[in-house]
Short mmCIF file of C-alpha atoms in Angstrom, two decimals:
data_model
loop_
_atom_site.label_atom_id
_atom_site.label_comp_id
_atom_site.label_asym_id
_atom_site.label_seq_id
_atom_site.Cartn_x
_atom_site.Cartn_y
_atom_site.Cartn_z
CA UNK M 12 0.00 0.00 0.00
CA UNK M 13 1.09 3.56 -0.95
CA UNK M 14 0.06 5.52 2.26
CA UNK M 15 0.54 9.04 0.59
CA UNK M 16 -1.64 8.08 -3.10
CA UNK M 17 -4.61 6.11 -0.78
CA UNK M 18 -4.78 9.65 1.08
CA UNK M 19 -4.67 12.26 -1.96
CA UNK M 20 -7.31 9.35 -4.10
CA UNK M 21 -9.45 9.68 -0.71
CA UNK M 22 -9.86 12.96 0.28
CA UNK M 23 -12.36 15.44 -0.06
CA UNK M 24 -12.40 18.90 -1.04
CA UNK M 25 -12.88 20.15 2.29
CA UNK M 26 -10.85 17.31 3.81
CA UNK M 27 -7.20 18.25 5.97
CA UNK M 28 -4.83 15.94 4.92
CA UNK M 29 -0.86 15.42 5.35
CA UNK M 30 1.64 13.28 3.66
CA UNK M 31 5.55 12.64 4.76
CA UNK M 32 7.48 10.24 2.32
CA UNK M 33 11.20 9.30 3.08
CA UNK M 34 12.55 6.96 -0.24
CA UNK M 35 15.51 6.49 1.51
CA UNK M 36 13.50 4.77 4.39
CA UNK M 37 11.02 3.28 3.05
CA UNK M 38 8.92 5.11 5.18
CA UNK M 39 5.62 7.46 4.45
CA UNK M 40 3.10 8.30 6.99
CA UNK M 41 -0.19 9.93 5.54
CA UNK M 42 -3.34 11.18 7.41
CA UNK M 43 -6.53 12.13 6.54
CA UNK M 44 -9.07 14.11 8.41
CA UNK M 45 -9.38 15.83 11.55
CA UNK M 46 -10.34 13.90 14.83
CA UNK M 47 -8.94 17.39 17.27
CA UNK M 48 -7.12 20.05 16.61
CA UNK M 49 -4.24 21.71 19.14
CA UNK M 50 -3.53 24.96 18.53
CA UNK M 51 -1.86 28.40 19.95
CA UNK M 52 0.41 30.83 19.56
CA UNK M 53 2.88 33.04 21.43
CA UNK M 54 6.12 31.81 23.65
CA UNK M 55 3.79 29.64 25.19
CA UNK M 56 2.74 27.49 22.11
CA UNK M 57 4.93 24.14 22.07
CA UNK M 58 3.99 23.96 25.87
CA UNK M 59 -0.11 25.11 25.23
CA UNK M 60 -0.07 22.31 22.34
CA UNK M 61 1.98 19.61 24.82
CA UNK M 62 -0.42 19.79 27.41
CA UNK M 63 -3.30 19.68 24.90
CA UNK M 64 -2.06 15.93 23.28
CA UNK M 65 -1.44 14.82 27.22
CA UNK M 66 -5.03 15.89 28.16
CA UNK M 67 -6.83 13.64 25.61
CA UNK M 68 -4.07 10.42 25.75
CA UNK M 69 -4.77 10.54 29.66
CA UNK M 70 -8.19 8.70 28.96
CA UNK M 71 -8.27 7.24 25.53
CA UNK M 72 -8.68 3.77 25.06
CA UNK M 73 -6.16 2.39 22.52
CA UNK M 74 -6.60 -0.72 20.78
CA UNK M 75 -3.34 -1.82 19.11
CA UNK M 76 -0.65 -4.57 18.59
CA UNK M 77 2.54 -4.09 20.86
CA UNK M 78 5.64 -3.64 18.94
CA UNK M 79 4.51 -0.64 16.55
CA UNK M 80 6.90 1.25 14.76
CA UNK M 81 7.32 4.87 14.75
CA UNK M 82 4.20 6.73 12.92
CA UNK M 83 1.64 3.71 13.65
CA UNK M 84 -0.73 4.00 15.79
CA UNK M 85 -2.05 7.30 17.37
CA UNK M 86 0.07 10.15 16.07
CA UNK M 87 -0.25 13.87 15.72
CA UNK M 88 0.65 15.84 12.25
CA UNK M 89 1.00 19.10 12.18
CA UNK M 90 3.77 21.71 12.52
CA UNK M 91 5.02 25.13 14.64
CA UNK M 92 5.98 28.55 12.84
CA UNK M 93 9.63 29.54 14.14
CA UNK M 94 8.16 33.28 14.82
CA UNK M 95 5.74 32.76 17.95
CA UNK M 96 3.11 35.52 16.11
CA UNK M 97 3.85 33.46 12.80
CA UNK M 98 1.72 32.63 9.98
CA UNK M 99 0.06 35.78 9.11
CA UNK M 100 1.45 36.53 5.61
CA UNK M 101 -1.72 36.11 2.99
CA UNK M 102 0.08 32.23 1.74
CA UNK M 103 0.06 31.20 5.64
CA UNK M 104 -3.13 32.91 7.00
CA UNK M 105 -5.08 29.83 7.16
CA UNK M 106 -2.75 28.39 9.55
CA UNK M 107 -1.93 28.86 13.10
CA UNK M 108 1.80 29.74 14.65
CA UNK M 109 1.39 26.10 16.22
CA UNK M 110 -0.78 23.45 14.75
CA UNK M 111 -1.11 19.96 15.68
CA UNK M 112 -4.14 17.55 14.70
CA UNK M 113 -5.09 14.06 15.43
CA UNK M 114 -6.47 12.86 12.91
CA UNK M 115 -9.44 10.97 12.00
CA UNK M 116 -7.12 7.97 10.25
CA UNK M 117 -3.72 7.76 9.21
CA UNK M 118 -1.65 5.35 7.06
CA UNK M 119 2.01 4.47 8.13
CA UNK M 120 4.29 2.62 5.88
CA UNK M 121 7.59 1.14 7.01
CA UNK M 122 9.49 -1.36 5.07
CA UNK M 123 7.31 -4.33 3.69
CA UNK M 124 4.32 -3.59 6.70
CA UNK M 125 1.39 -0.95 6.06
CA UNK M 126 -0.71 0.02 9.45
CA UNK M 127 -3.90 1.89 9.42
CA UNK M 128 -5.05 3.82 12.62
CA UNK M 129 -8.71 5.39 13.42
CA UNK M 130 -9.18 7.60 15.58
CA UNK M 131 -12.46 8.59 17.28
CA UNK M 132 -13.06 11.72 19.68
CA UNK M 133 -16.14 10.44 21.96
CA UNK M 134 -17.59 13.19 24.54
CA UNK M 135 -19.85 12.83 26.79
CA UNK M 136 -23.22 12.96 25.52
CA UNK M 137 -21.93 12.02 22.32
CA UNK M 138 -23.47 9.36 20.36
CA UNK M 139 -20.95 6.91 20.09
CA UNK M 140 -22.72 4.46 17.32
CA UNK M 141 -23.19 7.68 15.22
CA UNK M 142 -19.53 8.52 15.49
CA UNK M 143 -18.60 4.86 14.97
CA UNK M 144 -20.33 4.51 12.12
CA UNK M 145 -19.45 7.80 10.51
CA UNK M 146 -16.04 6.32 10.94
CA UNK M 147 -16.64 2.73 9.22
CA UNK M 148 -17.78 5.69 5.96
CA UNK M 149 -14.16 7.22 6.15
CA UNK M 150 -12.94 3.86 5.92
CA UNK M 151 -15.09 2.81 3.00
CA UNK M 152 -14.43 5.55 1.46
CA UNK M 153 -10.79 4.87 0.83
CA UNK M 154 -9.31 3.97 -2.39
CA UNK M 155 -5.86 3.22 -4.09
CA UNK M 156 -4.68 5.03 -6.97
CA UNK M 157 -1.61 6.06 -8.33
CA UNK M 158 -0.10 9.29 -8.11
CA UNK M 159 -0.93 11.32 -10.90
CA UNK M 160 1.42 12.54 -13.55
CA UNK M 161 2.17 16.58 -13.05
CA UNK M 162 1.38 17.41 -16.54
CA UNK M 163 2.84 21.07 -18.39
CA UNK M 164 0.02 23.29 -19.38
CA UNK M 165 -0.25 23.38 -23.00
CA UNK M 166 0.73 27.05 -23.80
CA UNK M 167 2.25 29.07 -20.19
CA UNK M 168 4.71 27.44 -18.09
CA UNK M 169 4.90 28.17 -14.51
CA UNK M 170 7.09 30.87 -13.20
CA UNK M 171 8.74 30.29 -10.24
CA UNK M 172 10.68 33.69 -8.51
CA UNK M 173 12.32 33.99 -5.12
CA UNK M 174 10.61 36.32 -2.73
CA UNK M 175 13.73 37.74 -2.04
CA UNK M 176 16.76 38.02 -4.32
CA UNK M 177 19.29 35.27 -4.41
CA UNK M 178 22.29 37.38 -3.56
CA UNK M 179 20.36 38.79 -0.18
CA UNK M 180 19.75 35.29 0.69
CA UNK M 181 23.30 34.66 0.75
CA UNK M 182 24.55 37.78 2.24
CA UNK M 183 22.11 36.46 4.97
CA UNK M 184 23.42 32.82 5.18
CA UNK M 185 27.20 34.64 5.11
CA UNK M 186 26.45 36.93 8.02
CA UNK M 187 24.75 33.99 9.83
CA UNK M 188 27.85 32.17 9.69
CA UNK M 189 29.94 35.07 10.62
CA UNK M 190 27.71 34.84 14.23
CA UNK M 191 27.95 31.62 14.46
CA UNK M 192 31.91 31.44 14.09
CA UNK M 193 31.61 34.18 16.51
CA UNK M 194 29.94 32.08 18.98
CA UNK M 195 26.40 34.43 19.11
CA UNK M 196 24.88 31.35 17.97
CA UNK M 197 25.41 27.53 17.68
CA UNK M 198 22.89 26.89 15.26
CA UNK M 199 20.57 28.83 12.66
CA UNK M 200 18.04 27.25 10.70
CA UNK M 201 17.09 29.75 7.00
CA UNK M 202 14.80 28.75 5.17
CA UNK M 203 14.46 30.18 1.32
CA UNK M 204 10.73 31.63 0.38
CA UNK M 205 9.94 31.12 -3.59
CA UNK M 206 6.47 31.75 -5.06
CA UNK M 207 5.02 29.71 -7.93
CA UNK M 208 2.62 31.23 -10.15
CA UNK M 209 0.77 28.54 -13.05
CA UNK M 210 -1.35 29.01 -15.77
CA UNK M 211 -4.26 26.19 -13.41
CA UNK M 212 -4.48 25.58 -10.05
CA UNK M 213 -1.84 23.51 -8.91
CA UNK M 214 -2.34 19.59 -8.45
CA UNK M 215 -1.08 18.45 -4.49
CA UNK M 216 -0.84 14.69 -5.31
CA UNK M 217 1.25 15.67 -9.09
CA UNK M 218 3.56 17.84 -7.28
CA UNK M 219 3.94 15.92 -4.29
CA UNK M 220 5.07 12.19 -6.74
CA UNK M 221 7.07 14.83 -8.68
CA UNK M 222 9.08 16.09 -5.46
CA UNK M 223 9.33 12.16 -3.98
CA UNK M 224 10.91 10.94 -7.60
CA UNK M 225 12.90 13.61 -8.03
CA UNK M 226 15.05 13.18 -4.89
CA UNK M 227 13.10 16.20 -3.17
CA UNK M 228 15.20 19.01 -0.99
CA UNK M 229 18.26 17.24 -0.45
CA UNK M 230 18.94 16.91 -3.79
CA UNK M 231 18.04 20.38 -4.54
CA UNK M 232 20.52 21.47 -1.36
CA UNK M 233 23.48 19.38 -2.32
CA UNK M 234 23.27 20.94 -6.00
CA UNK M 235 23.15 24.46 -4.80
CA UNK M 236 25.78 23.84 -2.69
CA UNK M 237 28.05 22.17 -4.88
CA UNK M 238 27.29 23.24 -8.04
CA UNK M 239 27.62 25.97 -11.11
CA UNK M 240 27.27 26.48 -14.35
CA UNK M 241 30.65 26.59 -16.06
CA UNK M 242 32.46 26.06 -19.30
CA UNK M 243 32.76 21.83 -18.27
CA UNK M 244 36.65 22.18 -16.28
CA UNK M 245 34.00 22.00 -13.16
CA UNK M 246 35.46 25.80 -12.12
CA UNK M 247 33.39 28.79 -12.82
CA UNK M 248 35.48 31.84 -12.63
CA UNK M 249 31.99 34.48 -11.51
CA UNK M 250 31.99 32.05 -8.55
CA UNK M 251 35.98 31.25 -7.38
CA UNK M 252 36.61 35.39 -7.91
CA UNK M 253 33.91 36.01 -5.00
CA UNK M 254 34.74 33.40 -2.51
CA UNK M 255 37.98 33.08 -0.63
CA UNK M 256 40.87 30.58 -1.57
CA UNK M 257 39.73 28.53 1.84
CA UNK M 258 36.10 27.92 0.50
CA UNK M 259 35.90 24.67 -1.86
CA UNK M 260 35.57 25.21 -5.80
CA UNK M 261 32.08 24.22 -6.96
CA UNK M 262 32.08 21.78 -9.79
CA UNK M 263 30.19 21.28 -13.05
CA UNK M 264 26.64 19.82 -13.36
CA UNK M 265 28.45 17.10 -15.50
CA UNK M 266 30.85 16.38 -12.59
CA UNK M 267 28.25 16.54 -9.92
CA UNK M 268 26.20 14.13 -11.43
CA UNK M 269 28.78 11.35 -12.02
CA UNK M 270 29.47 11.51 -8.36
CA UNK M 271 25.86 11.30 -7.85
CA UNK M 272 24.68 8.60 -10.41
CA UNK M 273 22.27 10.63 -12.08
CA UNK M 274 22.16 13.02 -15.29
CA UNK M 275 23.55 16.30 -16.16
CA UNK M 276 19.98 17.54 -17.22
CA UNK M 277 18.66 16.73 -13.93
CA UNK M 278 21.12 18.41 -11.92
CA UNK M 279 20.83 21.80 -13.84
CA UNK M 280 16.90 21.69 -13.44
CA UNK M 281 17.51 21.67 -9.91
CA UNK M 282 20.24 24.24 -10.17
CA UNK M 283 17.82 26.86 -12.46
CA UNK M 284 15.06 25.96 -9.98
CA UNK M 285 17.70 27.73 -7.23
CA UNK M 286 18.57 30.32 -9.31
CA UNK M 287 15.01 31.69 -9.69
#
């Protein structure tokens, strides 16, 4: 079973879904649905949503095999802005600085065994055989399908543009490291903002096959990194006359992707892709 394609063939418009696919683990966890939310926001908000998951695991009656690997059984998806008053730019406004859910089913996949979890919010008061059997419907309702194929749009491609400039983006990571050789900081986590604009709305389940088979961020990371556009010697002289003689020459898409068993062509998609 495909966790991640069952989900995106299930789900309904209004559905909240989320799929998490690691190749390299043969591992994909995929939920569908929305048993409770946890939510908050401020300095508070990993604590607030904490004690929220505790609260309802206190008295819940779980009915599983011992032994369960990580992502079977009950599990919460979700995620945590790294501002505490995150979230409130237009693309992000329909989430909350911290956001966990339990959902109503989830499908974990690790090696050669598939696990499917319900899960089933009963208050008091509640009906309980009206909530059951809404829940044997999600489970009919489930159906395997491939991934579909992201297909181009016949006459516009998308344009993809970074929100801010690529050369502000690395003045940032450089003065990041300069504070972090400084000892100001052990760690900083950046993450780079693009916008994609299409021709049609975009397809989650195209995009999302597209990302898993096309070695998603690492990939992308290890070519940006490592890699520029040169004349084929592997050296591009734009790039070794604005870095130091310490910092390590990039090398050619055609080099990279020897080393990395895969094709030239793929390795400057990712590397225009950056460039945007």
């Amino acid at each position: 079973m495909d966790p991640c394609a069952t989900v995106f063939a299930s789900r309904l418009a209004s559905d909240r879904w989320f799929c998490w696919e690691q190749p390299d683990r043969d591992f994909a966890l995929a939920a569908l649905g929305v048993a409770h939310e946890a939510t908050s926001r401020g300095e508070s908000r990993f604590e607030d949503v904490a004690g929220e998951c505790l609260r309802l695991r206190e008295g819940a009656v779980v009915e599983e095999p011992a032994g369960l690997p990580a992502g079977a059984g009950l599990v919460w998806t979700g995620g945590f802005a790294f501002d505490p008053h995150g979230a409130a730019s237009p693309p992000w406004s329909s989430f909350s600085p911290a956001s966990i859910c339990l959902p109503e089913l989830s499908l974990c996949r690790q090696g050669g065994e598939a696990f499917l979890t319900v899960n089933l919010l009963v208050a008091p008061g509640d009906d309980a055989e009206a909530l059951a059997s809404q829940a044997e419907s999600r489970l009919a309702g489930l159906r395997e399908a491939p991934l579909p194929l992201l297909e181009p749009h016949l006459s516009a491609r998308p344009e993809i543009r970074s929100v801010r400039p690529p050369d502000e983006f690395e003045r940032i990571v450089a003065a990041a490291t300069e504070r972090i050789g400084a000892g100001d900081m052990s760690k900083v986590v950046l993450a780079r903002e693009i916008a994609v604009e299409a021709p049609a709305a975009h397809d989650p389940a195209a995009v999302f096959g597209a990302h898993v088979k096309a070695g998603g961020w690492r990939l992308g990371l290890l070519v940006a990194r490592n890699v520029e556009k040169g004349s084929g010697d592997g050296i591009n002289d734009r790039y070794r006359e604005g870095v130091s003689r310490e910092t390590p020459s990039k090398v050619s898409a055609r080099e990279f992707a020897e080393q990395a068993g895969t094709t030239a062509a793929r390795v400057l998609r990712h590397l225009e892709a950056w460039d945007r």
